[in-house]
């Protein structure tokens, strides 16, 4: 099935560059005491300007430091500051958070209170088509209902939210339907389904493997790099539904070189050197086999989603678009931190919607794997029948093809004969949430593959995501 769509929010990476991430370690700073000792005055301490990844690290440290007074945090992209919610009236708590460099906001709802509200929703309103996550910007639980939640289902959900009390939760309707983003088509194939590879990893036994969505892992045991092709990888572990949506898939050839990078199309890659936790407000990028590269922001953490197949907990909620076939795809930051794996949501890349992701840190811990292996030269599966991978960022190819599939589980079979990226569709040059990630153009009508016989000789193959 072909989609002649361009993602609602496109992004591309700077031409010819590989973005590497340095270690983002941050220590809680000590305020310098002034002569009059005013360093202990919370009002005199200005919040620090932080990179998003540093803000996430600081938030984790403050959660431990502040204990029960910590009520969530988020990253303010405009001011580039970490905002920390506190519920304690103890001024010392405020001073500690401000000394650490955060902007402090006193709120009414504690994390235990919000968790209790989420527990009530689980017990009384676990309805397919609903989801909820804590939104630290409002200090409330954000409850979302898709288009299938009507009649008695809607009444049950609404009454449950009201029972939590005023100021505890809000409800919004979504025009789409919550579903997992798996489909038949290109990228990695198994059991008639198509998914996307997330990140290459090294399994606990040292063998090369990759992470993808758990609902892909339970859909088929073996995966190929081409439709009806020979299997190149076998599912080792898969979780879905339940406590996550992730799978570890081991390459069948133990000599496979699987570098830690994401192929974002147009011959461009982003080096992935660490896994990081998401922070609300963080700008993130998603790569998938159907819609290519798209960007957006993290809206909520520890989200619960009630899919038709069952309930999944512990997800990241975002406003990044996705479509069927994008399942399992990479969610990462501009500077190269692995954040998540595409799970599902509602909407598409024309109308927009909500999308949920499995945190990479949780998945790695659960399967006992580590990020990265091998080198960037690629390994088994570099050739996909001579077809070119990753020809366009986010732009659909012709019938049955993806302009940017770059599946990483093998060469990209998306460059069908005559498939084109489309007139004037850009690989770069657009603003992505305020950050310019690229500056290259695909060109007017530039072909993504110019036929199955066009070989790059170094297609993305197993070595790319």
GROMACS .gro file of C-alpha atoms in nm, residues 9-444:
model
  436
    9UNK     CA    1   0.628   1.810   1.062
   10UNK     CA    2   0.941   1.725   0.866
   11UNK     CA    3   1.301   1.752   0.969
   12UNK     CA    4   1.638   1.668   0.817
   13UNK     CA    5   1.994   1.652   0.939
   14UNK     CA    6   2.280   1.872   0.824
   15UNK     CA    7   2.420   1.749   0.496
   16UNK     CA    8   2.725   1.530   0.521
   17UNK     CA    9   2.743   1.536   0.899
   18UNK     CA   10   2.727   1.261   1.155
   19UNK     CA   11   2.610   1.400   1.486
   20UNK     CA   12   2.786   1.247   1.784
   21UNK     CA   13   2.671   1.284   2.144
   22UNK     CA   14   2.917   1.361   2.418
   23UNK     CA   15   2.855   1.236   2.767
   24UNK     CA   16   2.598   1.458   2.934
   25UNK     CA   17   2.705   1.439   3.296
   26UNK     CA   18   2.588   1.715   3.525
   27UNK     CA   19   2.662   1.769   3.891
   28UNK     CA   20   2.449   1.967   4.129
   29UNK     CA   21   2.637   2.300   4.159
   30UNK     CA   22   2.701   2.480   4.486
   31UNK     CA   23   2.590   2.841   4.493
   32UNK     CA   24   2.865   3.091   4.562
   33UNK     CA   25   2.798   3.271   4.886
   34UNK     CA   26   2.787   3.646   4.859
   35UNK     CA   27   2.934   3.871   5.124
   36UNK     CA   28   2.596   3.927   5.283
   37UNK     CA   29   2.510   3.557   5.272
   38UNK     CA   30   2.221   3.611   5.031
   39UNK     CA   31   2.298   3.285   4.847
   40UNK     CA   32   2.046   3.119   5.075
   41UNK     CA   33   1.774   3.352   4.948
   42UNK     CA   34   1.583   3.143   4.691
   43UNK     CA   35   1.462   3.450   4.509
   44UNK     CA   36   1.819   3.561   4.436
   45UNK     CA   37   1.917   3.248   4.243
   46UNK     CA   38   1.856   3.258   3.868
   47UNK     CA   39   1.769   2.935   3.680
   48UNK     CA   40   2.043   2.796   3.458
   49UNK     CA   41   2.018   2.774   3.079
   50UNK     CA   42   2.048   2.405   2.994
   51UNK     CA   43   2.054   2.172   2.697
   52UNK     CA   44   1.755   1.938   2.694
   53UNK     CA   45   1.966   1.630   2.770
   54UNK     CA   46   2.137   1.807   3.060
   55UNK     CA   47   1.797   1.916   3.191
   56UNK     CA   48   1.684   1.553   3.189
   57UNK     CA   49   1.990   1.450   3.389
   58UNK     CA   50   1.932   1.732   3.638
   59UNK     CA   51   1.567   1.633   3.677
   60UNK     CA   52   1.669   1.277   3.771
   61UNK     CA   53   1.911   1.408   4.032
   62UNK     CA   54   1.659   1.651   4.178
   63UNK     CA   55   1.398   1.378   4.209
   64UNK     CA   56   1.638   1.190   4.437
   65UNK     CA   57   1.746   1.504   4.623
   66UNK     CA   58   1.398   1.644   4.692
   67UNK     CA   59   1.226   1.316   4.772
   68UNK     CA   60   0.852   1.346   4.841
   69UNK     CA   61   0.859   1.719   4.768
   70UNK     CA   62   0.939   1.650   4.401
   71UNK     CA   63   0.619   1.665   4.193
   72UNK     CA   64   0.749   1.627   3.838
   73UNK     CA   65   0.943   1.844   3.598
   74UNK     CA   66   0.953   1.959   3.237
   75UNK     CA   67   1.185   2.136   2.996
   76UNK     CA   68   1.085   2.487   2.886
   77UNK     CA   69   1.209   2.502   2.528
   78UNK     CA   70   1.167   2.879   2.502
   79UNK     CA   71   1.377   2.968   2.804
   80UNK     CA   72   1.587   2.649   2.787
   81UNK     CA   73   1.532   2.595   3.157
   82UNK     CA   74   1.427   2.299   3.367
   83UNK     CA   75   1.104   2.366   3.557
   84UNK     CA   76   1.062   2.158   3.872
   85UNK     CA   77   0.732   2.120   4.057
   86UNK     CA   78   0.745   2.102   4.437
   87UNK     CA   79   0.463   2.050   4.686
   88UNK     CA   80   0.648   2.126   5.006
   89UNK     CA   81   0.604   2.458   5.181
   90UNK     CA   82   0.957   2.420   5.316
   91UNK     CA   83   1.162   2.704   5.169
   92UNK     CA   84   1.475   2.489   5.202
   93UNK     CA   85   1.339   2.258   4.932
   94UNK     CA   86   1.294   2.552   4.699
   95UNK     CA   87   1.645   2.677   4.773
   96UNK     CA   88   1.798   2.335   4.700
   97UNK     CA   89   1.624   2.308   4.364
   98UNK     CA   90   1.721   2.661   4.266
   99UNK     CA   91   2.082   2.611   4.369
  100UNK     CA   92   2.088   2.313   4.138
  101UNK     CA   93   1.989   2.540   3.849
  102UNK     CA   94   1.616   2.469   3.814
  103UNK     CA   95   1.321   2.703   3.796
  104UNK     CA   96   1.089   2.608   4.082
  105UNK     CA   97   0.711   2.608   4.080
  106UNK     CA   98   0.495   2.519   4.380
  107UNK     CA   99   0.196   2.299   4.289
  108UNK     CA  100  -0.098   2.129   4.459
  109UNK     CA  101  -0.079   1.767   4.340
  110UNK     CA  102   0.201   1.541   4.462
  111UNK     CA  103   0.330   1.248   4.257
  112UNK     CA  104   0.170   0.993   4.496
  113UNK     CA  105  -0.165   1.172   4.458
  114UNK     CA  106  -0.135   1.170   4.081
  115UNK     CA  107  -0.035   0.803   4.090
  116UNK     CA  108  -0.342   0.725   4.300
  117UNK     CA  109  -0.557   0.901   4.042
  118UNK     CA  110  -0.402   0.693   3.765
  119UNK     CA  111  -0.469   0.378   3.967
  120UNK     CA  112  -0.837   0.472   3.994
  121UNK     CA  113  -0.853   0.523   3.618
  122UNK     CA  114  -0.698   0.180   3.567
  123UNK     CA  115  -0.947   0.014   3.800
  124UNK     CA  116  -1.259   0.190   3.677
  125UNK     CA  117  -1.194   0.318   3.326
  126UNK     CA  118  -0.969   0.070   3.143
  127UNK     CA  119  -1.154   0.116   2.817
  128UNK     CA  120  -1.004   0.041   2.474
  129UNK     CA  121  -0.932   0.372   2.307
  130UNK     CA  122  -0.829   0.558   2.623
  131UNK     CA  123  -0.492   0.668   2.753
  132UNK     CA  124  -0.357   0.874   3.040
  133UNK     CA  125  -0.029   1.023   3.152
  134UNK     CA  126   0.086   1.280   3.406
  135UNK     CA  127   0.138   1.624   3.253
  136UNK     CA  128   0.380   1.817   3.478
  137UNK     CA  129   0.305   2.143   3.295
  138UNK     CA  130  -0.051   2.138   3.429
  139UNK     CA  131   0.025   1.923   3.735
  140UNK     CA  132  -0.268   1.703   3.630
  141UNK     CA  133  -0.338   1.368   3.468
  142UNK     CA  134  -0.404   1.415   3.097
  143UNK     CA  135  -0.671   1.165   2.987
  144UNK     CA  136  -0.726   1.110   2.615
  145UNK     CA  137  -1.016   0.928   2.451
  146UNK     CA  138  -1.018   0.830   2.086
  147UNK     CA  139  -1.314   0.835   1.847
  148UNK     CA  140  -1.437   0.490   1.959
  149UNK     CA  141  -1.507   0.607   2.315
  150UNK     CA  142  -1.872   0.708   2.296
  151UNK     CA  143  -2.201   0.649   2.476
  152UNK     CA  144  -2.170   0.453   2.800
  153UNK     CA  145  -1.792   0.427   2.757
  154UNK     CA  146  -1.759   0.804   2.747
  155UNK     CA  147  -1.996   0.844   3.043
  156UNK     CA  148  -1.790   0.597   3.247
  157UNK     CA  149  -1.467   0.775   3.163
  158UNK     CA  150  -1.605   1.119   3.236
  159UNK     CA  151  -1.760   1.017   3.568
  160UNK     CA  152  -1.436   0.848   3.676
  161UNK     CA  153  -1.238   1.161   3.603
  162UNK     CA  154  -1.486   1.373   3.798
  163UNK     CA  155  -1.460   1.136   4.094
  164UNK     CA  156  -1.090   1.219   4.122
  165UNK     CA  157  -1.181   1.570   4.228
  166UNK     CA  158  -1.133   1.908   4.067
  167UNK     CA  159  -0.781   1.996   3.965
  168UNK     CA  160  -0.664   1.634   3.935
  169UNK     CA  161  -0.731   1.539   3.571
  170UNK     CA  162  -0.849   1.673   3.236
  171UNK     CA  163  -1.005   1.487   2.942
  172UNK     CA  164  -0.960   1.554   2.573
  173UNK     CA  165  -1.100   1.382   2.266
  174UNK     CA  166  -0.885   1.253   1.982
  175UNK     CA  167  -1.024   1.242   1.630
  176UNK     CA  168  -0.838   0.922   1.544
  177UNK     CA  169  -0.831   0.569   1.683
  178UNK     CA  170  -0.559   0.428   1.908
  179UNK     CA  171  -0.383   0.146   1.730
  180UNK     CA  172  -0.041  -0.008   1.697
  181UNK     CA  173   0.143   0.116   1.388
  182UNK     CA  174   0.208  -0.216   1.217
  183UNK     CA  175   0.120  -0.276   0.854
  184UNK     CA  176   0.194  -0.483   0.546
  185UNK     CA  177   0.452  -0.333   0.310
  186UNK     CA  178   0.818  -0.244   0.320
  187UNK     CA  179   1.102  -0.226   0.575
  188UNK     CA  180   1.138  -0.529   0.802
  189UNK     CA  181   0.890  -0.806   0.734
  190UNK     CA  182   0.753  -1.091   0.936
  191UNK     CA  183   0.435  -1.295   0.913
  192UNK     CA  184   0.278  -1.057   0.661
  193UNK     CA  185   0.346  -0.755   0.881
  194UNK     CA  186   0.576  -0.460   0.827
  195UNK     CA  187   0.755  -0.276   1.105
  196UNK     CA  188   1.060  -0.056   1.150
  197UNK     CA  189   1.388  -0.126   1.322
  198UNK     CA  190   1.454   0.089   1.627
  199UNK     CA  191   1.816   0.067   1.740
  200UNK     CA  192   2.096  -0.180   1.687
  201UNK     CA  193   2.217  -0.329   2.013
  202UNK     CA  194   2.442  -0.598   2.154
  203UNK     CA  195   2.254  -0.875   2.333
  204UNK     CA  196   2.363  -0.998   2.674
  205UNK     CA  197   2.547  -1.291   2.517
  206UNK     CA  198   2.745  -1.058   2.289
  207UNK     CA  199   2.551  -1.132   1.971
  208UNK     CA  200   2.431  -0.854   1.735
  209UNK     CA  201   2.063  -0.768   1.764
  210UNK     CA  202   1.812  -0.485   1.733
  211UNK     CA  203   1.520  -0.344   1.928
  212UNK     CA  204   1.176  -0.299   1.778
  213UNK     CA  205   0.818  -0.286   1.904
  214UNK     CA  206   0.693  -0.574   2.114
  215UNK     CA  207   0.373  -0.603   1.912
  216UNK     CA  208   0.595  -0.665   1.610
  217UNK     CA  209   0.786  -0.929   1.805
  218UNK     CA  210   0.470  -1.119   1.894
  219UNK     CA  211   0.334  -1.090   1.538
  220UNK     CA  212   0.614  -1.300   1.387
  221UNK     CA  213   0.916  -1.493   1.508
  222UNK     CA  214   1.141  -1.433   1.207
  223UNK     CA  215   1.206  -1.110   1.020
  224UNK     CA  216   1.338  -1.034   0.674
  225UNK     CA  217   1.481  -0.727   0.504
  226UNK     CA  218   1.255  -0.767   0.202
  227UNK     CA  219   0.899  -0.878   0.144
  228UNK     CA  220   0.892  -1.255   0.095
  229UNK     CA  221   1.268  -1.256   0.150
  230UNK     CA  222   1.476  -1.497   0.353
  231UNK     CA  223   1.475  -1.435   0.730
  232UNK     CA  224   1.780  -1.251   0.864
  233UNK     CA  225   1.682  -1.217   1.231
  234UNK     CA  226   1.485  -1.408   1.494
  235UNK     CA  227   1.290  -1.275   1.792
  236UNK     CA  228   1.463  -1.354   2.120
  237UNK     CA  229   1.229  -1.172   2.364
  238UNK     CA  230   0.906  -0.978   2.323
  239UNK     CA  231   0.675  -0.794   2.562
  240UNK     CA  232   0.326  -0.682   2.455
  241UNK     CA  233   0.077  -0.600   2.595
  242UNK     CA  234   0.154  -0.539   2.961
  243UNK     CA  235   0.461  -0.371   3.106
  244UNK     CA  236   0.584  -0.223   2.781
  245UNK     CA  237   0.598  -0.270   2.405
  246UNK     CA  238   0.946  -0.390   2.306
  247UNK     CA  239   1.126  -0.684   2.147
  248UNK     CA  240   1.487  -0.799   2.114
  249UNK     CA  241   1.554  -0.952   1.773
  250UNK     CA  242   1.889  -1.125   1.714
  251UNK     CA  243   2.056  -1.129   1.374
  252UNK     CA  244   2.091  -1.486   1.247
  253UNK     CA  245   2.445  -1.419   1.123
  254UNK     CA  246   2.666  -1.366   1.432
  255UNK     CA  247   2.917  -1.180   1.215
  256UNK     CA  248   2.669  -0.905   1.134
  257UNK     CA  249   2.811  -0.557   1.193
  258UNK     CA  250   2.537  -0.339   1.339
  259UNK     CA  251   2.654   0.016   1.412
  260UNK     CA  252   2.484   0.237   1.666
  261UNK     CA  253   2.334   0.497   1.434
  262UNK     CA  254   2.008   0.600   1.274
  263UNK     CA  255   1.986   0.640   0.897
  264UNK     CA  256   1.770   0.948   0.842
  265UNK     CA  257   1.783   0.930   0.461
  266UNK     CA  258   1.970   1.120   0.195
  267UNK     CA  259   2.294   0.949   0.289
  268UNK     CA  260   2.282   1.107   0.635
  269UNK     CA  261   2.314   0.932   0.969
  270UNK     CA  262   2.294   1.028   1.333
  271UNK     CA  263   2.538   0.853   1.566
  272UNK     CA  264   2.368   0.709   1.875
  273UNK     CA  265   2.605   0.686   2.169
  274UNK     CA  266   2.376   0.655   2.471
  275UNK     CA  267   2.024   0.584   2.585
  276UNK     CA  268   1.850   0.859   2.779
  277UNK     CA  269   1.524   0.908   2.965
  278UNK     CA  270   1.264   1.139   2.815
  279UNK     CA  271   1.171   1.470   2.974
  280UNK     CA  272   0.840   1.650   2.912
  281UNK     CA  273   0.911   1.935   2.672
  282UNK     CA  274   1.206   1.757   2.510
  283UNK     CA  275   1.227   1.795   2.131
  284UNK     CA  276   1.251   1.453   1.972
  285UNK     CA  277   1.279   1.302   1.624
  286UNK     CA  278   1.118   0.982   1.497
  287UNK     CA  279   1.237   0.773   1.204
  288UNK     CA  280   1.000   0.516   1.058
  289UNK     CA  281   0.971   0.308   0.743
  290UNK     CA  282   0.643   0.464   0.629
  291UNK     CA  283   0.674   0.834   0.697
  292UNK     CA  284   1.048   0.882   0.735
  293UNK     CA  285   1.162   1.157   0.969
  294UNK     CA  286   0.925   1.364   1.183
  295UNK     CA  287   0.968   1.570   1.496
  296UNK     CA  288   0.773   1.695   1.794
  297UNK     CA  289   0.775   1.720   2.173
  298UNK     CA  290   0.735   1.486   2.467
  299UNK     CA  291   0.397   1.553   2.631
  300UNK     CA  292   0.381   1.299   2.914
  301UNK     CA  293   0.564   1.015   3.086
  302UNK     CA  294   0.462   0.679   3.229
  303UNK     CA  295   0.160   0.676   3.000
  304UNK     CA  296  -0.099   0.398   3.005
  305UNK     CA  297  -0.257   0.314   2.668
  306UNK     CA  298  -0.554   0.084   2.625
  307UNK     CA  299  -0.509  -0.069   2.280
  308UNK     CA  300  -0.764  -0.313   2.136
  309UNK     CA  301  -0.507  -0.589   2.203
  310UNK     CA  302  -0.467  -0.494   2.566
  311UNK     CA  303  -0.326  -0.235   2.806
  312UNK     CA  304   0.035  -0.119   2.786
  313UNK     CA  305   0.198   0.082   3.064
  314UNK     CA  306   0.511   0.289   3.106
  315UNK     CA  307   0.508   0.466   2.768
  316UNK     CA  308   0.613   0.813   2.652
  317UNK     CA  309   0.338   1.034   2.507
  318UNK     CA  310   0.428   1.278   2.227
  319UNK     CA  311   0.276   1.486   1.949
  320UNK     CA  312   0.504   1.331   1.686
  321UNK     CA  313   0.306   1.189   1.395
  322UNK     CA  314   0.328   0.825   1.283
  323UNK     CA  315   0.148   0.582   1.053
  324UNK     CA  316   0.116   0.205   1.003
  325UNK     CA  317   0.458   0.056   0.929
  326UNK     CA  318   0.638   0.301   1.160
  327UNK     CA  319   0.603   0.064   1.457
  328UNK     CA  320   0.932  -0.003   1.631
  329UNK     CA  321   1.104   0.295   1.470
  330UNK     CA  322   1.363   0.511   1.646
  331UNK     CA  323   1.281   0.807   1.872
  332UNK     CA  324   1.595   1.009   1.941
  333UNK     CA  325   1.732   1.356   2.009
  334UNK     CA  326   1.921   1.587   1.777
  335UNK     CA  327   2.245   1.529   1.963
  336UNK     CA  328   2.216   1.152   1.944
  337UNK     CA  329   2.045   1.006   2.251
  338UNK     CA  330   1.820   0.703   2.199
  339UNK     CA  331   1.486   0.779   2.367
  340UNK     CA  332   1.215   0.540   2.249
  341UNK     CA  333   1.060   0.285   2.013
  342UNK     CA  334   0.738   0.368   1.826
  343UNK     CA  335   0.443   0.184   1.981
  344UNK     CA  336   0.115   0.330   1.851
  345UNK     CA  337  -0.136   0.608   1.880
  346UNK     CA  338  -0.400   0.788   1.680
  347UNK     CA  339  -0.403   1.006   1.371
  348UNK     CA  340  -0.151   1.024   1.089
  349UNK     CA  341   0.108   1.259   0.941
  350UNK     CA  342  -0.156   1.462   0.758
  351UNK     CA  343  -0.400   1.537   1.040
  352UNK     CA  344  -0.160   1.479   1.330
  353UNK     CA  345  -0.246   1.300   1.652
  354UNK     CA  346  -0.094   1.139   1.960
  355UNK     CA  347   0.185   0.882   1.945
  356UNK     CA  348   0.324   0.666   2.224
  357UNK     CA  349   0.675   0.525   2.256
  358UNK     CA  350   0.845   0.255   2.458
  359UNK     CA  351   1.133   0.406   2.661
  360UNK     CA  352   1.464   0.263   2.536
  361UNK     CA  353   1.623   0.265   2.881
  362UNK     CA  354   1.350   0.038   3.016
  363UNK     CA  355   1.369  -0.196   2.716
  364UNK     CA  356   1.748  -0.230   2.737
  365UNK     CA  357   1.731  -0.312   3.105
  366UNK     CA  358   1.452  -0.566   3.055
  367UNK     CA  359   1.625  -0.760   2.774
  368UNK     CA  360   1.978  -0.724   2.911
  369UNK     CA  361   2.118  -0.551   2.601
  370UNK     CA  362   2.345  -0.252   2.541
  371UNK     CA  363   2.343   0.003   2.262
  372UNK     CA  364   2.570  -0.032   1.962
  373UNK     CA  365   2.808  -0.277   1.806
  374UNK     CA  366   3.025  -0.306   1.499
  375UNK     CA  367   3.125  -0.027   1.267
  376UNK     CA  368   2.950   0.198   1.019
  377UNK     CA  369   3.063  -0.002   0.719
  378UNK     CA  370   2.761  -0.226   0.738
  379UNK     CA  371   2.735  -0.600   0.751
  380UNK     CA  372   2.533  -0.886   0.622
  381UNK     CA  373   2.235  -0.752   0.435
  382UNK     CA  374   2.404  -0.437   0.307
  383UNK     CA  375   2.274  -0.527  -0.035
  384UNK     CA  376   1.899  -0.535  -0.090
  385UNK     CA  377   1.884  -0.669  -0.439
  386UNK     CA  378   2.079  -0.365  -0.554
  387UNK     CA  379   1.812  -0.127  -0.436
  388UNK     CA  380   1.889   0.202  -0.270
  389UNK     CA  381   1.788   0.272   0.088
  390UNK     CA  382   1.699   0.590   0.266
  391UNK     CA  383   1.655   0.798  -0.048
  392UNK     CA  384   1.430   1.061   0.101
  393UNK     CA  385   1.351   1.191   0.445
  394UNK     CA  386   0.988   1.134   0.524
  395UNK     CA  387   0.865   1.136   0.164
  396UNK     CA  388   0.673   0.839   0.031
  397UNK     CA  389   0.786   0.656  -0.275
  398UNK     CA  390   0.547   0.521  -0.532
  399UNK     CA  391   0.315   0.223  -0.505
  400UNK     CA  392   0.436  -0.011  -0.237
  401UNK     CA  393   0.753   0.189  -0.172
  402UNK     CA  394   0.892   0.406   0.102
  403UNK     CA  395   1.125   0.689   0.023
  404UNK     CA  396   1.299   0.658   0.355
  405UNK     CA  397   1.248   0.313   0.492
  406UNK     CA  398   1.613   0.244   0.576
  407UNK     CA  399   1.502  -0.052   0.787
  408UNK     CA  400   1.834  -0.156   0.932
  409UNK     CA  401   1.729  -0.517   0.937
  410UNK     CA  402   1.852  -0.546   0.584
  411UNK     CA  403   1.865  -0.349   0.264
  412UNK     CA  404   1.571  -0.126   0.192
  413UNK     CA  405   1.343  -0.272  -0.067
  414UNK     CA  406   1.147   0.049  -0.084
  415UNK     CA  407   1.301   0.195  -0.398
  416UNK     CA  408   1.058   0.041  -0.642
  417UNK     CA  409   1.099   0.110  -1.015
  418UNK     CA  410   1.018   0.470  -1.091
  419UNK     CA  411   0.946   0.568  -0.731
  420UNK     CA  412   1.010   0.935  -0.673
  421UNK     CA  413   1.037   1.155  -0.371
  422UNK     CA  414   0.800   1.399  -0.534
  423UNK     CA  415   0.840   1.746  -0.677
  424UNK     CA  416   1.005   1.990  -0.444
  425UNK     CA  417   0.985   1.777  -0.132
  426UNK     CA  418   1.258   1.884   0.105
  427UNK     CA  419   1.509   1.672   0.283
  428UNK     CA  420   1.607   1.970   0.493
  429UNK     CA  421   1.592   2.341   0.537
  430UNK     CA  422   1.276   2.341   0.746
  431UNK     CA  423   1.252   2.453   1.103
  432UNK     CA  424   1.192   2.162   1.337
  433UNK     CA  425   1.054   2.294   1.661
  434UNK     CA  426   1.286   2.594   1.632
  435UNK     CA  427   1.599   2.398   1.544
  436UNK     CA  428   1.723   2.369   1.189
  437UNK     CA  429   1.839   2.012   1.148
  438UNK     CA  430   1.936   2.024   0.787
  439UNK     CA  431   1.963   2.217   0.468
  440UNK     CA  432   1.955   1.978   0.174
  441UNK     CA  433   1.678   1.942  -0.082
  442UNK     CA  434   1.563   1.629  -0.250
  443UNK     CA  435   1.507   1.833  -0.564
  444UNK     CA  436   1.211   1.858  -0.792
   0.00000   0.00000   0.00000
